[in-house]
Amino acid sequence: MSSSLMSNYARLPVTFVKGEGAWLWDEQGTRYLDAISGIAVCSLGHAHPKVTAAICEQAHQLLHTSNLYGIKHQHTLADTLTHLAGMETAFFCNSGAEANEAALKIARLYGHEQGYSSPKIIVTEHSFHGRTLATLTASGNLKIQHGFAPLMPGFLRVPYNNIQDIQQLAADNPDIVAILVEPVTGEGGVIVPDSTYLQELRALCDQHRWLLMLDEVQTGIGRTGQWFAFQHSGILPDVMTLAKGLGNGFPIGACLANGTAAYLFKPGQHGSTFGGNPLACRAALAVIETITQDNLLQRVRDLETQFTLGFQEQLVGIEGVLDCRIKGLMMGIELAWPCGQLTSTALTKQILINVTAERVIRLLPPLIINDAQANDIITLVSHLIRDYFNSAAAGQRG
Ligand SMILES: Cc1ncc(COP(=O)(O)O)c(C=O)c1O
């Protein structure tokens, strides 16, 4: 690989040159089953004809004009997303980290409006919100913060899926203005919180007049079987961030807001040169149209059942499997030992998986996979896990 690239990624030794649906092909023409979708991005699979057509058509018309001028498709996308979410306004950017930056700035503006010169935002352990300085500070992962001090001030951290500690923080810190949380942690190991967690957070935020800000960068756009994961809980956030699946591989992020939060930004207070350009918005509109027309939210819920039953059957009796957590098509199989090497073992079996939080096999297949592909993922991953523990046991015996 080229030595003129910075060495910030630990890449696997494969380069893909073509994709179609849930399949990817490498330079040698070997075909792989994609169970990670470019980390929850290509939810409609690779080279989806409707997204490709929308991008090509728009590229022939107009790529970019900047936010100095009106952008018709940006308005349409804002209307569409706010309608789906039951929220009021949208801001567009290019990535998840940028979407969260917008949310954090909204929280600070909200605090300053109430007279707090140093407003605080509650964040959680095991969270991941991005790699900019503010979002890596917000993230509950010491590894990604290491070497980047001084970090941003103004964050208070609590355990994930825990309400009591927040109540304690509220008693000690009058200048808290918001909570930022993932409805299901992605990078943190696919932790699915109690079904009442978001409702309890909503109640706390209402009680203290804090903004409830949900990072749906990974969970949003159908990944959990609803358009947005908060819709499983029957609550509404004040702020929600999106990216990843929104453009199916075309970079786009969004920050949606409700109530007071929806109208805090005034001209000049936030922006992005590329954010919400005609091309990105057309891609996102094609994604939303396809998920709707193909009834993919129901399909994700059916696949959740198929994966749950399949893994229950195939993983039974494997001692080193501690947990199998599934919400829609976000899956985390927690093993007793670190298992990062399984990503390269999986490559040799022509399947793409991911390991996060050191011991959690993470699967994020495209929402368009068929039953046979789902069964192949269950079988291949279960075999990988069995082989892993068998060879480790053999190593110990030897
Ligand atoms: C929940 C969540 N938030 C934010 C981000 C950051 O998104 P991006 O890499 O597009 O900046 C990610 C990326 O993995 C994520 O999973």
mmCIF file of C-alpha atoms and ligand atoms in Angstrom:
data_model
loop_
_atom_site.group_PDB
_atom_site.id
_atom_site.type_symbol
_atom_site.label_atom_id
_atom_site.label_comp_id
_atom_site.label_asym_id
_atom_site.label_seq_id
_atom_site.Cartn_x
_atom_site.Cartn_y
_atom_site.Cartn_z
ATOM 1 C CA MET A 1 0.000 0.000 0.000
ATOM 2 C CA SER A 2 1.090 3.591 -0.615
ATOM 3 C CA SER A 3 3.547 4.930 1.955
ATOM 4 C CA SER A 4 2.472 8.516 1.274
ATOM 5 C CA LEU A 5 -0.712 7.978 3.306
ATOM 6 C CA MET A 6 -0.702 8.944 6.974
ATOM 7 C CA SER A 7 -0.655 5.870 9.161
ATOM 8 C CA ASN A 8 -3.798 6.575 11.188
ATOM 9 C CA TYR A 9 -5.649 3.445 10.017
ATOM 10 C CA ALA A 10 -4.864 -0.216 10.709
ATOM 11 C CA ARG A 11 -6.202 -1.566 7.449
ATOM 12 C CA LEU A 12 -6.880 -5.173 6.515
ATOM 13 C CA PRO A 13 -4.867 -6.456 3.540
ATOM 14 C CA VAL A 14 -7.598 -6.275 0.918
ATOM 15 C CA THR A 15 -8.760 -3.676 -1.606
ATOM 16 C CA PHE A 16 -12.266 -3.793 -3.011
ATOM 17 C CA VAL A 17 -12.920 -2.636 -6.536
ATOM 18 C CA LYS A 18 -16.581 -3.473 -7.112
ATOM 19 C CA GLY A 19 -19.773 -3.995 -5.161
ATOM 20 C CA GLU A 20 -23.323 -5.105 -5.781
ATOM 21 C CA GLY A 21 -25.925 -5.513 -3.066
ATOM 22 C CA ALA A 22 -24.353 -7.356 -0.149
ATOM 23 C CA TRP A 23 -21.353 -8.500 -2.229
ATOM 24 C CA LEU A 24 -17.927 -6.952 -2.677
ATOM 25 C CA TRP A 25 -15.148 -8.051 -5.044
ATOM 26 C CA ASP A 26 -11.426 -7.542 -4.478
ATOM 27 C CA GLU A 27 -8.730 -6.855 -7.079
ATOM 28 C CA GLN A 28 -8.266 -10.575 -7.714
ATOM 29 C CA GLY A 29 -11.986 -11.056 -8.366
ATOM 30 C CA THR A 30 -12.676 -12.840 -5.062
ATOM 31 C CA ARG A 31 -16.213 -12.238 -3.778
ATOM 32 C CA TYR A 32 -16.963 -11.365 -0.137
ATOM 33 C CA LEU A 33 -20.222 -11.223 1.818
ATOM 34 C CA ASP A 34 -20.443 -7.813 3.434
ATOM 35 C CA ALA A 35 -21.766 -8.041 6.993
ATOM 36 C CA ILE A 36 -20.521 -4.602 8.022
ATOM 37 C CA SER A 37 -21.771 -2.258 5.230
ATOM 38 C CA GLY A 38 -18.820 0.127 5.424
ATOM 39 C CA ILE A 39 -19.613 0.514 9.174
ATOM 40 C CA ALA A 40 -23.386 0.933 8.904
ATOM 41 C CA VAL A 41 -23.164 3.184 5.853
ATOM 42 C CA CYS A 42 -24.181 1.183 2.771
ATOM 43 C CA SER A 43 -27.521 0.088 4.210
ATOM 44 C CA LEU A 44 -29.039 -0.371 0.766
ATOM 45 C CA GLY A 45 -26.030 -2.423 -0.288
ATOM 46 C CA HIS A 46 -23.422 -1.456 -2.836
ATOM 47 C CA ALA A 47 -24.211 0.262 -6.125
ATOM 48 C CA HIS A 48 -27.930 0.458 -5.408
ATOM 49 C CA PRO A 49 -29.517 1.299 -8.783
ATOM 50 C CA LYS A 50 -31.868 4.004 -7.450
ATOM 51 C CA VAL A 51 -29.168 5.803 -5.472
ATOM 52 C CA THR A 52 -26.743 5.502 -8.378
ATOM 53 C CA ALA A 53 -29.358 6.891 -10.790
ATOM 54 C CA ALA A 54 -30.157 9.843 -8.489
ATOM 55 C CA ILE A 55 -26.454 10.681 -8.081
ATOM 56 C CA CYS A 56 -25.780 10.430 -11.829
ATOM 57 C CA GLU A 57 -28.818 12.533 -12.749
ATOM 58 C CA GLN A 58 -27.913 15.213 -10.222
ATOM 59 C CA ALA A 59 -24.252 15.194 -11.289
ATOM 60 C CA HIS A 60 -25.384 16.044 -14.797
ATOM 61 C CA GLN A 61 -27.414 18.993 -13.485
ATOM 62 C CA LEU A 62 -25.630 20.652 -10.558
ATOM 63 C CA LEU A 63 -23.164 19.511 -7.896
ATOM 64 C CA HIS A 64 -22.674 22.478 -5.666
ATOM 65 C CA THR A 65 -23.552 26.124 -5.258
ATOM 66 C CA SER A 66 -22.812 26.679 -1.502
ATOM 67 C CA ASN A 67 -25.145 27.770 1.260
ATOM 68 C CA LEU A 68 -24.928 31.352 0.080
ATOM 69 C CA TYR A 69 -27.964 30.453 -2.037
ATOM 70 C CA GLY A 70 -31.154 28.447 -1.813
ATOM 71 C CA ILE A 71 -30.851 24.694 -2.451
ATOM 72 C CA LYS A 72 -34.122 23.067 -3.466
ATOM 73 C CA HIS A 73 -33.169 19.473 -2.618
ATOM 74 C CA GLN A 74 -31.911 20.567 0.816
ATOM 75 C CA HIS A 75 -35.364 21.964 1.618
ATOM 76 C CA THR A 76 -37.008 18.766 0.387
ATOM 77 C CA LEU A 77 -34.656 16.622 2.463
ATOM 78 C CA ALA A 78 -35.209 18.775 5.567
ATOM 79 C CA ASP A 79 -38.992 18.486 5.093
ATOM 80 C CA THR A 80 -38.743 14.726 4.587
ATOM 81 C CA LEU A 81 -36.504 14.035 7.589
ATOM 82 C CA THR A 82 -38.314 16.340 9.996
ATOM 83 C CA HIS A 83 -41.617 14.764 8.939
ATOM 84 C CA LEU A 84 -40.274 11.223 9.518
ATOM 85 C CA ALA A 85 -38.805 12.195 12.900
ATOM 86 C CA GLY A 86 -41.626 14.443 14.104
ATOM 87 C CA MET A 87 -39.078 17.225 14.565
ATOM 88 C CA GLU A 88 -38.989 20.818 13.337
ATOM 89 C CA THR A 89 -35.722 21.848 11.680
ATOM 90 C CA ALA A 90 -32.601 20.351 10.095
ATOM 91 C CA PHE A 91 -29.015 21.425 9.453
ATOM 92 C CA PHE A 92 -26.854 19.509 6.970
ATOM 93 C CA CYS A 93 -23.142 18.713 7.113
ATOM 94 C CA ASN A 94 -20.852 15.970 5.865
ATOM 95 C CA SER A 95 -20.216 13.448 8.638
ATOM 96 C CA GLY A 96 -21.338 12.144 11.993
ATOM 97 C CA ALA A 97 -18.734 14.095 13.928
ATOM 98 C CA GLU A 98 -19.857 17.314 12.268
ATOM 99 C CA ALA A 99 -23.482 16.536 13.037
ATOM 100 C CA ASN A 100 -22.531 16.097 16.690
ATOM 101 C CA GLU A 101 -20.503 19.322 16.632
ATOM 102 C CA ALA A 102 -23.680 21.094 15.542
ATOM 103 C CA ALA A 103 -25.593 19.456 18.410
ATOM 104 C CA LEU A 104 -22.925 20.462 20.942
ATOM 105 C CA LYS A 105 -22.967 24.043 19.695
ATOM 106 C CA ILE A 106 -26.771 24.118 19.982
ATOM 107 C CA ALA A 107 -26.466 22.906 23.587
ATOM 108 C CA ARG A 108 -23.962 25.634 24.417
ATOM 109 C CA LEU A 109 -26.096 28.331 22.797
ATOM 110 C CA TYR A 110 -29.069 27.027 24.745
ATOM 111 C CA GLY A 111 -27.041 27.290 27.957
ATOM 112 C CA HIS A 112 -25.749 30.772 27.238
ATOM 113 C CA GLU A 113 -29.307 31.932 26.529
ATOM 114 C CA GLN A 114 -30.138 30.878 30.069
ATOM 115 C CA GLY A 115 -27.228 32.830 31.480
ATOM 116 C CA TYR A 116 -24.737 29.979 32.036
ATOM 117 C CA SER A 117 -21.252 31.118 31.025
ATOM 118 C CA SER A 118 -19.893 27.566 31.199
ATOM 119 C CA PRO A 119 -22.752 25.208 30.320
ATOM 120 C CA LYS A 120 -22.210 21.465 30.898
ATOM 121 C CA ILE A 121 -23.262 18.523 28.777
ATOM 122 C CA ILE A 122 -23.730 15.023 30.196
ATOM 123 C CA VAL A 123 -22.161 12.219 28.129
ATOM 124 C CA THR A 124 -21.774 8.502 28.824
ATOM 125 C CA GLU A 125 -19.174 5.801 29.151
ATOM 126 C CA HIS A 126 -18.730 3.464 26.147
ATOM 127 C CA SER A 127 -19.947 6.181 23.788
ATOM 128 C CA PHE A 128 -18.474 7.218 20.466
ATOM 129 C CA HIS A 129 -19.348 10.555 18.908
ATOM 130 C CA GLY A 130 -16.499 11.227 16.458
ATOM 131 C CA ARG A 131 -12.869 12.286 16.100
ATOM 132 C CA THR A 132 -12.979 16.081 16.206
ATOM 133 C CA LEU A 133 -11.696 17.565 19.446
ATOM 134 C CA ALA A 134 -15.144 18.194 20.881
ATOM 135 C CA THR A 135 -16.582 14.842 19.804
ATOM 136 C CA LEU A 136 -13.607 12.791 20.948
ATOM 137 C CA THR A 137 -13.859 14.538 24.307
ATOM 138 C CA ALA A 138 -17.545 13.647 24.425
ATOM 139 C CA SER A 139 -16.727 10.019 23.583
ATOM 140 C CA GLY A 140 -16.355 7.582 26.473
ATOM 141 C CA ASN A 141 -13.178 5.962 25.193
ATOM 142 C CA LEU A 142 -9.809 6.884 26.685
ATOM 143 C CA LYS A 143 -7.923 5.342 23.752
ATOM 144 C CA ILE A 144 -9.217 7.828 21.220
ATOM 145 C CA GLN A 145 -8.508 10.750 23.580
ATOM 146 C CA HIS A 146 -4.962 9.693 24.386
ATOM 147 C CA GLY A 147 -2.379 12.181 23.101
ATOM 148 C CA PHE A 148 -4.863 14.927 22.328
ATOM 149 C CA ALA A 149 -4.979 16.872 25.592
ATOM 150 C CA PRO A 150 -6.033 19.506 26.398
ATOM 151 C CA LEU A 151 -9.507 18.152 25.800
ATOM 152 C CA MET A 152 -12.614 20.330 25.587
ATOM 153 C CA PRO A 153 -14.102 21.500 28.868
ATOM 154 C CA GLY A 154 -17.784 21.247 29.696
ATOM 155 C CA PHE A 155 -18.529 17.512 29.714
ATOM 156 C CA LEU A 156 -19.704 15.375 32.643
ATOM 157 C CA ARG A 157 -19.576 11.601 32.244
ATOM 158 C CA VAL A 158 -21.933 8.973 33.648
ATOM 159 C CA PRO A 159 -22.205 5.197 33.123
ATOM 160 C CA TYR A 160 -24.354 4.149 30.143
ATOM 161 C CA ASN A 161 -27.842 2.878 30.923
ATOM 162 C CA ASN A 162 -27.765 4.428 34.388
ATOM 163 C CA ILE A 163 -30.184 7.066 35.639
ATOM 164 C CA GLN A 164 -29.164 7.366 39.296
ATOM 165 C CA ASP A 165 -25.774 8.937 38.589
ATOM 166 C CA ILE A 166 -27.446 11.576 36.429
ATOM 167 C CA GLN A 167 -29.778 12.469 39.269
ATOM 168 C CA GLN A 168 -26.747 12.900 41.511
ATOM 169 C CA LEU A 169 -25.002 15.076 38.909
ATOM 170 C CA ALA A 170 -28.111 17.231 38.588
ATOM 171 C CA ALA A 171 -28.067 17.897 42.310
ATOM 172 C CA ASP A 172 -24.402 18.994 42.200
ATOM 173 C CA ASN A 173 -24.286 20.934 38.903
ATOM 174 C CA PRO A 174 -26.845 23.683 38.285
ATOM 175 C CA ASP A 175 -25.269 24.545 34.906
ATOM 176 C CA ILE A 176 -26.059 21.276 33.082
ATOM 177 C CA VAL A 177 -27.933 22.035 29.861
ATOM 178 C CA ALA A 178 -28.057 18.803 27.852
ATOM 179 C CA ILE A 179 -27.470 15.068 27.653
ATOM 180 C CA LEU A 180 -25.870 13.513 24.567
ATOM 181 C CA VAL A 181 -26.360 9.765 24.254
ATOM 182 C CA GLU A 182 -26.508 6.941 21.700
ATOM 183 C CA PRO A 183 -29.803 4.964 21.810
ATOM 184 C CA VAL A 184 -27.703 1.808 21.285
ATOM 185 C CA THR A 185 -23.921 2.126 21.523
ATOM 186 C CA GLY A 186 -22.157 1.304 18.268
ATOM 187 C CA GLU A 187 -18.388 1.421 18.672
ATOM 188 C CA GLY A 188 -18.855 0.860 22.422
ATOM 189 C CA GLY A 189 -19.913 -2.758 21.837
ATOM 190 C CA VAL A 190 -23.578 -2.737 20.749
ATOM 191 C CA ILE A 191 -24.940 -2.190 24.247
ATOM 192 C CA VAL A 192 -28.737 -2.192 24.124
ATOM 193 C CA PRO A 193 -30.009 -0.233 27.148
ATOM 194 C CA ASP A 194 -33.137 -1.027 29.185
ATOM 195 C CA SER A 195 -36.307 -0.376 27.192
ATOM 196 C CA THR A 196 -37.201 2.462 29.583
ATOM 197 C CA TYR A 197 -33.799 4.218 29.383
ATOM 198 C CA LEU A 198 -34.721 6.867 26.818
ATOM 199 C CA GLN A 199 -38.071 7.504 28.491
ATOM 200 C CA GLU A 200 -36.337 8.071 31.816
ATOM 201 C CA LEU A 201 -33.783 10.360 30.186
ATOM 202 C CA ARG A 202 -36.645 12.272 28.562
ATOM 203 C CA ALA A 203 -38.348 12.688 31.942
ATOM 204 C CA LEU A 204 -35.120 13.919 33.557
ATOM 205 C CA CYS A 205 -34.534 16.388 30.743
ATOM 206 C CA ASP A 206 -38.095 17.691 31.062
ATOM 207 C CA GLN A 207 -37.720 18.012 34.814
ATOM 208 C CA HIS A 208 -34.465 20.009 34.565
ATOM 209 C CA ARG A 209 -35.134 21.773 31.238
ATOM 210 C CA TRP A 210 -32.132 20.045 29.623
ATOM 211 C CA LEU A 211 -31.943 19.158 25.945
ATOM 212 C CA LEU A 212 -32.146 15.448 25.178
ATOM 213 C CA MET A 213 -29.693 14.991 22.300
ATOM 214 C CA LEU A 214 -29.555 11.589 20.610
ATOM 215 C CA ASP A 215 -26.621 10.506 18.501
ATOM 216 C CA GLU A 216 -28.366 8.385 15.867
ATOM 217 C CA VAL A 217 -25.411 8.485 13.499
ATOM 218 C CA GLN A 218 -25.217 4.675 13.592
ATOM 219 C CA THR A 219 -28.735 3.744 14.748
ATOM 220 C CA GLY A 220 -30.657 6.073 12.424
ATOM 221 C CA ILE A 221 -32.168 5.593 8.958
ATOM 222 C CA GLY A 222 -33.721 2.212 9.552
ATOM 223 C CA ARG A 223 -30.797 0.353 11.109
ATOM 224 C CA THR A 224 -32.804 -0.734 14.194
ATOM 225 C CA GLY A 225 -36.124 -1.390 12.444
ATOM 226 C CA GLN A 226 -37.574 2.106 12.892
ATOM 227 C CA TRP A 227 -36.504 5.203 10.995
ATOM 228 C CA PHE A 228 -34.808 6.341 14.214
ATOM 229 C CA ALA A 229 -34.075 4.228 17.281
ATOM 230 C CA PHE A 230 -35.875 6.655 19.608
ATOM 231 C CA GLN A 231 -39.115 5.669 17.880
ATOM 232 C CA HIS A 232 -39.016 2.337 19.745
ATOM 233 C CA SER A 233 -39.485 4.319 22.966
ATOM 234 C CA GLY A 234 -42.328 6.651 22.052
ATOM 235 C CA ILE A 235 -40.364 9.752 23.054
ATOM 236 C CA LEU A 236 -39.080 12.718 21.066
ATOM 237 C CA PRO A 237 -35.553 14.100 21.477
ATOM 238 C CA ASP A 238 -34.796 17.816 21.310
ATOM 239 C CA VAL A 239 -31.820 17.212 19.047
ATOM 240 C CA MET A 240 -30.864 14.214 16.902
ATOM 241 C CA THR A 241 -27.798 13.633 14.756
ATOM 242 C CA LEU A 242 -27.556 11.472 11.639
ATOM 243 C CA ALA A 243 -24.926 10.483 9.060
ATOM 244 C CA LYS A 244 -23.725 7.023 7.929
ATOM 245 C CA GLY A 245 -26.788 5.348 6.337
ATOM 246 C CA LEU A 246 -28.311 8.645 5.256
ATOM 247 C CA GLY A 247 -26.331 8.811 2.004
ATOM 248 C CA ASN A 248 -25.604 5.085 1.496
ATOM 249 C CA GLY A 249 -21.940 5.979 0.937
ATOM 250 C CA PHE A 250 -22.364 9.537 -0.263
ATOM 251 C CA PRO A 251 -21.055 11.674 2.636
ATOM 252 C CA ILE A 252 -23.817 13.573 4.397
ATOM 253 C CA GLY A 253 -24.659 14.316 8.029
ATOM 254 C CA ALA A 254 -27.618 16.034 9.617
ATOM 255 C CA CYS A 255 -28.615 17.580 12.902
ATOM 256 C CA LEU A 256 -32.369 17.765 13.539
ATOM 257 C CA ALA A 257 -33.941 19.783 16.318
ATOM 258 C CA ASN A 258 -37.231 20.427 18.028
ATOM 259 C CA GLY A 259 -38.757 23.187 20.124
ATOM 260 C CA THR A 260 -36.389 25.903 21.395
ATOM 261 C CA ALA A 261 -33.358 24.006 20.069
ATOM 262 C CA ALA A 262 -34.766 24.158 16.545
ATOM 263 C CA TYR A 263 -34.407 27.936 16.289
ATOM 264 C CA LEU A 264 -31.230 28.765 18.226
ATOM 265 C CA PHE A 265 -28.793 29.106 15.329
ATOM 266 C CA LYS A 266 -28.910 32.564 13.774
ATOM 267 C CA PRO A 267 -27.229 33.480 10.459
ATOM 268 C CA GLY A 268 -23.466 33.277 10.830
ATOM 269 C CA GLN A 269 -23.453 31.079 13.927
ATOM 270 C CA HIS A 270 -22.854 27.770 12.167
ATOM 271 C CA GLY A 271 -22.208 26.484 8.678
ATOM 272 C CA SER A 272 -20.459 24.161 6.267
ATOM 273 C CA THR A 273 -19.239 24.819 2.732
ATOM 274 C CA PHE A 274 -20.299 21.449 1.368
ATOM 275 C CA GLY A 275 -23.106 20.700 3.845
ATOM 276 C CA GLY A 276 -26.374 19.780 2.177
ATOM 277 C CA ASN A 277 -25.243 20.350 -1.378
ATOM 278 C CA PRO A 278 -27.587 19.264 -4.178
ATOM 279 C CA LEU A 279 -25.718 16.020 -4.860
ATOM 280 C CA ALA A 280 -25.631 14.838 -1.245
ATOM 281 C CA CYS A 281 -29.289 15.692 -0.737
ATOM 282 C CA ARG A 282 -30.388 13.862 -3.879
ATOM 283 C CA ALA A 283 -28.528 10.758 -2.703
ATOM 284 C CA ALA A 284 -30.192 10.938 0.717
ATOM 285 C CA LEU A 285 -33.638 11.483 -0.799
ATOM 286 C CA ALA A 286 -33.145 8.386 -2.959
ATOM 287 C CA VAL A 287 -32.155 6.382 0.142
ATOM 288 C CA ILE A 288 -35.268 7.451 2.056
ATOM 289 C CA GLU A 289 -37.526 6.794 -0.921
ATOM 290 C CA THR A 290 -36.087 3.298 -1.351
ATOM 291 C CA ILE A 291 -36.430 2.361 2.326
ATOM 292 C CA THR A 292 -40.050 3.515 2.185
ATOM 293 C CA GLN A 293 -40.988 1.872 -1.123
ATOM 294 C CA ASP A 294 -39.290 -1.435 -0.297
ATOM 295 C CA ASN A 295 -40.812 -1.547 3.208
ATOM 296 C CA LEU A 296 -37.345 -2.083 4.653
ATOM 297 C CA LEU A 297 -38.204 -1.140 8.228
ATOM 298 C CA GLN A 298 -40.472 -4.191 8.499
ATOM 299 C CA ARG A 299 -37.828 -6.247 6.703
ATOM 300 C CA VAL A 300 -35.237 -5.237 9.327
ATOM 301 C CA ARG A 301 -37.603 -6.328 12.111
ATOM 302 C CA ASP A 302 -38.093 -9.704 10.382
ATOM 303 C CA LEU A 303 -34.348 -10.093 9.927
ATOM 304 C CA GLU A 304 -33.828 -9.275 13.607
ATOM 305 C CA THR A 305 -35.967 -12.298 14.445
ATOM 306 C CA GLN A 306 -34.119 -14.480 11.940
ATOM 307 C CA PHE A 307 -30.709 -13.489 13.331
ATOM 308 C CA THR A 308 -31.843 -13.831 16.948
ATOM 309 C CA LEU A 309 -33.187 -17.340 16.434
ATOM 310 C CA GLY A 310 -30.288 -18.350 14.195
ATOM 311 C CA PHE A 311 -27.583 -17.246 16.606
ATOM 312 C CA GLN A 312 -29.458 -18.697 19.588
ATOM 313 C CA GLU A 313 -29.407 -22.062 17.845
ATOM 314 C CA GLN A 314 -25.829 -21.951 16.564
ATOM 315 C CA LEU A 315 -24.071 -20.356 19.519
ATOM 316 C CA VAL A 316 -25.675 -22.548 22.151
ATOM 317 C CA GLY A 317 -23.137 -24.355 24.299
ATOM 318 C CA ILE A 318 -20.112 -22.275 23.272
ATOM 319 C CA GLU A 319 -18.722 -21.328 26.648
ATOM 320 C CA GLY A 320 -16.754 -18.272 25.601
ATOM 321 C CA VAL A 321 -19.822 -16.508 24.186
ATOM 322 C CA LEU A 322 -20.954 -14.167 26.946
ATOM 323 C CA ASP A 323 -23.807 -12.371 25.216
ATOM 324 C CA CYS A 324 -25.499 -11.853 21.868
ATOM 325 C CA ARG A 325 -27.173 -8.437 21.612
ATOM 326 C CA ILE A 326 -29.358 -7.621 18.629
ATOM 327 C CA LYS A 327 -31.403 -4.529 17.858
ATOM 328 C CA GLY A 328 -32.638 -4.539 14.281
ATOM 329 C CA LEU A 329 -29.536 -5.109 12.192
ATOM 330 C CA MET A 330 -27.086 -3.927 14.850
ATOM 331 C CA MET A 331 -25.572 -7.044 16.353
ATOM 332 C CA GLY A 332 -22.891 -7.572 18.957
ATOM 333 C CA ILE A 333 -21.625 -10.987 20.031
ATOM 334 C CA GLU A 334 -19.549 -10.534 23.151
ATOM 335 C CA LEU A 335 -16.792 -13.074 23.717
ATOM 336 C CA ALA A 336 -14.862 -13.790 26.877
ATOM 337 C CA TRP A 337 -11.518 -12.855 25.286
ATOM 338 C CA PRO A 338 -10.178 -10.150 22.965
ATOM 339 C CA CYS A 339 -10.868 -11.311 19.430
ATOM 340 C CA GLY A 340 -9.627 -8.573 17.083
ATOM 341 C CA GLN A 341 -7.854 -11.126 14.896
ATOM 342 C CA LEU A 342 -11.234 -12.575 13.863
ATOM 343 C CA THR A 343 -11.659 -9.781 11.312
ATOM 344 C CA SER A 344 -8.710 -11.139 9.310
ATOM 345 C CA THR A 345 -9.721 -14.768 9.854
ATOM 346 C CA ALA A 346 -13.160 -13.820 8.513
ATOM 347 C CA LEU A 347 -11.536 -12.325 5.407
ATOM 348 C CA THR A 348 -10.055 -15.728 4.563
ATOM 349 C CA LYS A 349 -13.629 -17.100 4.678
ATOM 350 C CA GLN A 350 -14.818 -14.290 2.363
ATOM 351 C CA ILE A 351 -16.975 -12.521 4.917
ATOM 352 C CA LEU A 352 -16.530 -8.998 6.299
ATOM 353 C CA ILE A 353 -17.117 -8.538 10.005
ATOM 354 C CA ASN A 354 -15.884 -6.096 12.611
ATOM 355 C CA VAL A 355 -14.648 -6.361 16.180
ATOM 356 C CA THR A 356 -15.241 -3.464 18.534
ATOM 357 C CA ALA A 357 -14.638 -2.847 22.238
ATOM 358 C CA GLU A 358 -11.928 -5.559 21.932
ATOM 359 C CA ARG A 359 -14.220 -8.515 22.588
ATOM 360 C CA VAL A 360 -17.394 -7.798 20.655
ATOM 361 C CA ILE A 361 -17.970 -9.128 17.149
ATOM 362 C CA ARG A 362 -20.078 -6.463 15.488
ATOM 363 C CA LEU A 363 -22.310 -7.174 12.523
ATOM 364 C CA LEU A 364 -24.064 -4.422 10.565
ATOM 365 C CA PRO A 365 -25.239 -6.075 7.356
ATOM 366 C CA PRO A 366 -27.071 -4.136 4.656
ATOM 367 C CA LEU A 367 -30.829 -3.853 5.219
ATOM 368 C CA ILE A 368 -31.392 -5.426 1.781
ATOM 369 C CA ILE A 369 -29.818 -8.822 2.479
ATOM 370 C CA ASN A 370 -31.930 -11.833 1.577
ATOM 371 C CA ASP A 371 -32.737 -14.767 3.858
ATOM 372 C CA ALA A 372 -29.995 -16.954 2.392
ATOM 373 C CA GLN A 373 -27.361 -14.259 2.956
ATOM 374 C CA ALA A 374 -28.588 -13.789 6.520
ATOM 375 C CA ASN A 375 -28.287 -17.536 7.128
ATOM 376 C CA ASP A 376 -24.807 -17.550 5.587
ATOM 377 C CA ILE A 377 -23.741 -14.780 7.986
ATOM 378 C CA ILE A 378 -25.123 -16.731 10.967
ATOM 379 C CA THR A 379 -23.379 -19.957 9.907
ATOM 380 C CA LEU A 380 -20.042 -18.409 8.923
ATOM 381 C CA VAL A 381 -19.786 -16.241 12.047
ATOM 382 C CA SER A 382 -20.792 -19.095 14.350
ATOM 383 C CA HIS A 383 -18.146 -21.341 12.760
ATOM 384 C CA LEU A 384 -15.561 -18.599 13.175
ATOM 385 C CA ILE A 385 -16.367 -18.357 16.875
ATOM 386 C CA ARG A 386 -16.302 -22.143 17.390
ATOM 387 C CA ASP A 387 -12.985 -22.452 15.541
ATOM 388 C CA TYR A 388 -11.571 -19.571 17.559
ATOM 389 C CA PHE A 389 -12.367 -21.189 20.888
ATOM 390 C CA ASN A 390 -11.359 -24.663 19.679
ATOM 391 C CA SER A 391 -7.960 -23.465 18.485
ATOM 392 C CA ALA A 392 -7.452 -21.452 21.680
ATOM 393 C CA ALA A 393 -8.325 -24.540 23.740
ATOM 394 C CA ALA A 394 -5.991 -26.659 21.613
ATOM 395 C CA GLY A 395 -3.267 -24.041 22.147
ATOM 396 C CA GLN A 396 -3.750 -24.238 25.899
ATOM 397 C CA ARG A 397 -3.669 -28.046 25.835
ATOM 398 C CA GLY A 398 -0.594 -28.005 23.588
HETATM 399 C C1 LIG B 1 -22.659 6.867 17.063
HETATM 400 C C2 LIG B 1 -21.637 7.565 16.214
HETATM 401 N N1 LIG B 1 -21.523 8.902 16.286
HETATM 402 C C3 LIG B 1 -20.631 9.569 15.537
HETATM 403 C C4 LIG B 1 -19.772 8.906 14.693
HETATM 404 C C5 LIG B 1 -18.773 9.685 13.889
HETATM 405 O O1 LIG B 1 -19.170 9.693 12.557
HETATM 406 P P1 LIG B 1 -18.129 10.104 11.414
HETATM 407 O O2 LIG B 1 -17.083 9.053 11.373
HETATM 408 O O3 LIG B 1 -18.983 10.156 10.167
HETATM 409 O O4 LIG B 1 -17.588 11.432 11.781
HETATM 410 C C6 LIG B 1 -19.844 7.520 14.595
HETATM 411 C C7 LIG B 1 -18.916 6.781 13.726
HETATM 412 O O5 LIG B 1 -18.691 5.621 13.850
HETATM 413 C C8 LIG B 1 -20.795 6.826 15.385
HETATM 414 O O6 LIG B 1 -20.901 5.505 15.347
#
